[in-house]
Structure formats: C-alpha cells, structure tokens
mmCIF file of C-alpha atoms in Angstrom:
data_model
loop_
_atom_site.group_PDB
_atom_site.id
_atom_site.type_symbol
_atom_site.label_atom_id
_atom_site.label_comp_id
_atom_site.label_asym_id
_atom_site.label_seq_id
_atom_site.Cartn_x
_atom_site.Cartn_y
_atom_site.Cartn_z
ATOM 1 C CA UNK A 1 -16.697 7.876 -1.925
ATOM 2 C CA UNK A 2 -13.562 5.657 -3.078
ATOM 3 C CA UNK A 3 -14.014 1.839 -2.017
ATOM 4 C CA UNK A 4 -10.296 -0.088 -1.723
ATOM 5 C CA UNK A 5 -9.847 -4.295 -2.195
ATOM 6 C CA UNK A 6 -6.671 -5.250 -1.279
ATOM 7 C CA UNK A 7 -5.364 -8.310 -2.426
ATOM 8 C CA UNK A 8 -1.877 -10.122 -2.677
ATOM 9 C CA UNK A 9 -1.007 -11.401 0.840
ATOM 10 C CA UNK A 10 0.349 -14.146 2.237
ATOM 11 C CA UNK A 11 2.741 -16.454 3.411
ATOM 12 C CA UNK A 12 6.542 -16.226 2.160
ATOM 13 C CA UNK A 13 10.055 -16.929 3.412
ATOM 14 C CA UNK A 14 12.313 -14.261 4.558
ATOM 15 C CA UNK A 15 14.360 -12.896 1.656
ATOM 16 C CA UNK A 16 11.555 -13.960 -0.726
ATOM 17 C CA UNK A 17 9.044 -11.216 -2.575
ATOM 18 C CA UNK A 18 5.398 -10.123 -2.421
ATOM 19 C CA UNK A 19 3.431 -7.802 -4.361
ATOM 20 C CA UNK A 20 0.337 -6.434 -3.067
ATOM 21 C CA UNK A 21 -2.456 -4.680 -5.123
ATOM 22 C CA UNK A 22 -5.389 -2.410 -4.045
ATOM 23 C CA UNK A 23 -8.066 -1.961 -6.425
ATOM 24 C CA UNK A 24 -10.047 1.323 -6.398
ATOM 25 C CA UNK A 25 -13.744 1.633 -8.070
ATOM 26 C CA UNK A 26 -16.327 4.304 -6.690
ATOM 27 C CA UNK A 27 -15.034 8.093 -7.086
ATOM 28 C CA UNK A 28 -11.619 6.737 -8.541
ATOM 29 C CA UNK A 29 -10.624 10.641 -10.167
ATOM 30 C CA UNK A 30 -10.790 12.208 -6.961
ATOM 31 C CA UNK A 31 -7.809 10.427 -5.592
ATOM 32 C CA UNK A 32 -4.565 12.427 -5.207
ATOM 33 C CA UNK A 33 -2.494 9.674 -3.491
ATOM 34 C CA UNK A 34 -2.707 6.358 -2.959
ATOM 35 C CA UNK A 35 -0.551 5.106 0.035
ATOM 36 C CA UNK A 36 -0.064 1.443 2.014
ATOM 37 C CA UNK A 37 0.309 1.335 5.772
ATOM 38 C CA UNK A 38 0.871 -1.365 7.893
ATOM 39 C CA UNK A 39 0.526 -2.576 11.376
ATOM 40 C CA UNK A 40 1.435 -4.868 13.723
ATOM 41 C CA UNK A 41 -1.026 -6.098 16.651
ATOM 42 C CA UNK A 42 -0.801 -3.740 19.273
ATOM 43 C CA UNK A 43 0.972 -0.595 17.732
ATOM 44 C CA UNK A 44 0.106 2.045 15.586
ATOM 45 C CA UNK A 45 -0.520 1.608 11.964
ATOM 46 C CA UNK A 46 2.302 3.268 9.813
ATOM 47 C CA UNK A 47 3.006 4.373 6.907
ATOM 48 C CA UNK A 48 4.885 2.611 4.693
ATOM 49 C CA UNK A 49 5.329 4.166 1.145
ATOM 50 C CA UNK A 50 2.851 6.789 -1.086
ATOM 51 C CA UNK A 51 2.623 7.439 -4.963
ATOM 52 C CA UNK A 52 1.102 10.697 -5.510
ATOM 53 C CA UNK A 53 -0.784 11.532 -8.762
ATOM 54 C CA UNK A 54 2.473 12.920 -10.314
ATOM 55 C CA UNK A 55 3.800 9.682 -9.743
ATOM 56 C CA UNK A 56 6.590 10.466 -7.141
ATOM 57 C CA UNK A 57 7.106 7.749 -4.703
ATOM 58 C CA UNK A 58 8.193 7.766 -1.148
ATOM 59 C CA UNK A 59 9.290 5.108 1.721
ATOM 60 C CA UNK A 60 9.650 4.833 4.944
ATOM 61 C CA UNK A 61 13.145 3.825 6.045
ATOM 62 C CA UNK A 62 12.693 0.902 7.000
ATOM 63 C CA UNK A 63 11.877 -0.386 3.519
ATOM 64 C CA UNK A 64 13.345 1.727 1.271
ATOM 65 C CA UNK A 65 15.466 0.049 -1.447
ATOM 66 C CA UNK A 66 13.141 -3.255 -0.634
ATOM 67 C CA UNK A 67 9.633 -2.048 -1.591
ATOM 68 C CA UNK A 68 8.464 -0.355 -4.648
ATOM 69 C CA UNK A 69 5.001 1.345 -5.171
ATOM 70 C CA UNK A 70 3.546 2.293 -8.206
ATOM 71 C CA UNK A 71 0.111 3.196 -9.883
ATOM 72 C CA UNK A 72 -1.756 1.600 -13.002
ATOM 73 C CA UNK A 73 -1.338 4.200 -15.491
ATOM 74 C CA UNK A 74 -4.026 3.222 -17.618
ATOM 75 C CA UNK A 75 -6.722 2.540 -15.821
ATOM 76 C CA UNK A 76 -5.721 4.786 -12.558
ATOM 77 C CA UNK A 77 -7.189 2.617 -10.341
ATOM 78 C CA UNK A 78 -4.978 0.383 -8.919
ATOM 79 C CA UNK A 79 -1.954 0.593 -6.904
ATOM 80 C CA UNK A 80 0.860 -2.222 -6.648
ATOM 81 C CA UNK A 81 3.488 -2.857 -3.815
ATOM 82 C CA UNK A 82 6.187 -4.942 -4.831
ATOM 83 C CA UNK A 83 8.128 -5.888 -1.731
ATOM 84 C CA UNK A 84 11.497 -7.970 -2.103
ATOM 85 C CA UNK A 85 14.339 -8.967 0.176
ATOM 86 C CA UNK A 86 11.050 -9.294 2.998
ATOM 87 C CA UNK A 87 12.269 -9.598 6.621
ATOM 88 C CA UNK A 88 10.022 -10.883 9.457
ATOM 89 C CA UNK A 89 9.708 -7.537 10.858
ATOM 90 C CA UNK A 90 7.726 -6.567 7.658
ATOM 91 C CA UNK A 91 5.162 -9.598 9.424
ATOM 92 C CA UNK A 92 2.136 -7.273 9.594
ATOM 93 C CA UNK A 93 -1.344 -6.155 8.651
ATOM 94 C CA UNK A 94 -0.880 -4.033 5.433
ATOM 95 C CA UNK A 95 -3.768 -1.329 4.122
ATOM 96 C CA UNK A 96 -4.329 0.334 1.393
ATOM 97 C CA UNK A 97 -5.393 4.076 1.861
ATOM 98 C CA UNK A 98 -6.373 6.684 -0.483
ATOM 99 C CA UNK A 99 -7.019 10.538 -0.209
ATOM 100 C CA UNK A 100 -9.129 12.712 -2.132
ATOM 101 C CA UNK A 101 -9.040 16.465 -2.989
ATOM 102 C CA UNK A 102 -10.319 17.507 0.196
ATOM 103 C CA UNK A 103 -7.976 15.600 1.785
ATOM 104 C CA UNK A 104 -10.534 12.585 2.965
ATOM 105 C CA UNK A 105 -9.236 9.471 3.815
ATOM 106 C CA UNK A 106 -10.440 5.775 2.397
ATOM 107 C CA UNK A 107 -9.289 2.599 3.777
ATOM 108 C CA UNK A 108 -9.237 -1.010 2.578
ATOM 109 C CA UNK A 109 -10.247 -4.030 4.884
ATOM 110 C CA UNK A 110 -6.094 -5.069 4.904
ATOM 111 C CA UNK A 111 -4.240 -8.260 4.081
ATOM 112 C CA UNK A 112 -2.088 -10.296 6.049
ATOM 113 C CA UNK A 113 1.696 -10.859 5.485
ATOM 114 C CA UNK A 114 3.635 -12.860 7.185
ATOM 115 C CA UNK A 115 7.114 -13.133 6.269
ATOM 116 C CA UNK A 116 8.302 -16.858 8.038
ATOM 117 C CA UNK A 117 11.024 -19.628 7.883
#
C-alpha cells in the first residue's frame, strides 16, 4: 500500500508558476512511476506528465515545454511538478498517482489550481 499527500496548489495569474509536490510514505520501494493527472469538472481525468524510476520524463502536449516533473533522489519519495508559463486551461483538479510492480494504482486526494486574472 503507497499513501500520496499532495500539496502546492493554488491561486496564480496566467503566465505565472506553480510547483506541486506529492509526498509518498507506506510501501514507497514498490513504486515504478510516479505520474500527475488532472481534471476538470465534468471530463475525464488525464494524464499530464510521468517520471519513471529511471528518471525519464514524459508530457502530454498540451504542457510540454511548460511543466517539468521530477523525483527526490534522495529520499525517493516525493515527486515535484513545476509548472510555468500557466494558462487558464491548466484551471483544474491535479492528482498525484503512483504504480507499483504489479502495476497497482495509488491516488492522492488532489489539489486545486486555478490559473486566474
């Protein structure tokens, strides 16, 4: 079992920058990737960008070049999402995810952003 605490949310100007954390504790070694989706009330949740355990990164296209994720290396159990040049389409519900070796899925609760003039 791998519990998730997101943290890092808020309120912020469009063009301005975010960075979001999710804190791991529980079965932390299990984890193979750690990825953040997000979603908007009323759609699907998707998937914004992943860091696998060999530390390659990917993004969706929509905010590639913006957002950056990557893992604490010394602890391994936290995962950071710097966002910059934020739009108000990133305006969503963002959660933290992690999967295990057998390919089971943990969530965090989620944090808000809302990106706003």
């Amino acid at each position: 079992q791998v519990y998730l605490a997101e943290s890092g949310g808020g309120l912020v100007q469009p063009g301005g920058s975010l960075k979001l954390s999710c804190k791991a504790s529980g079965n932390i070694f299990s984890i193979i990737a750690w990825n953040w989706y997000r979603q908007v009330a009323g759609k699907e949740r998707d998937l914004v960008a992943t860091v696998t355990n060999d530390d390659i990164a990917t993004y969706s296209p929509s905010v590639k070049g913006r957002f950056t994720i990557f893992r604490d290396t010394v602890m391994y159990n936290m995962v950071t999402l710097e966002m910059n040049s934020l739009k108000p389409e990133d305006t969503a519900v963002y959660y933290c995810m992690v999967r295990n070796g057998g390919y089971d899925a943990f969530w965090g609760q989620g944090t808000q952003v809302t990106v706003s003039s």
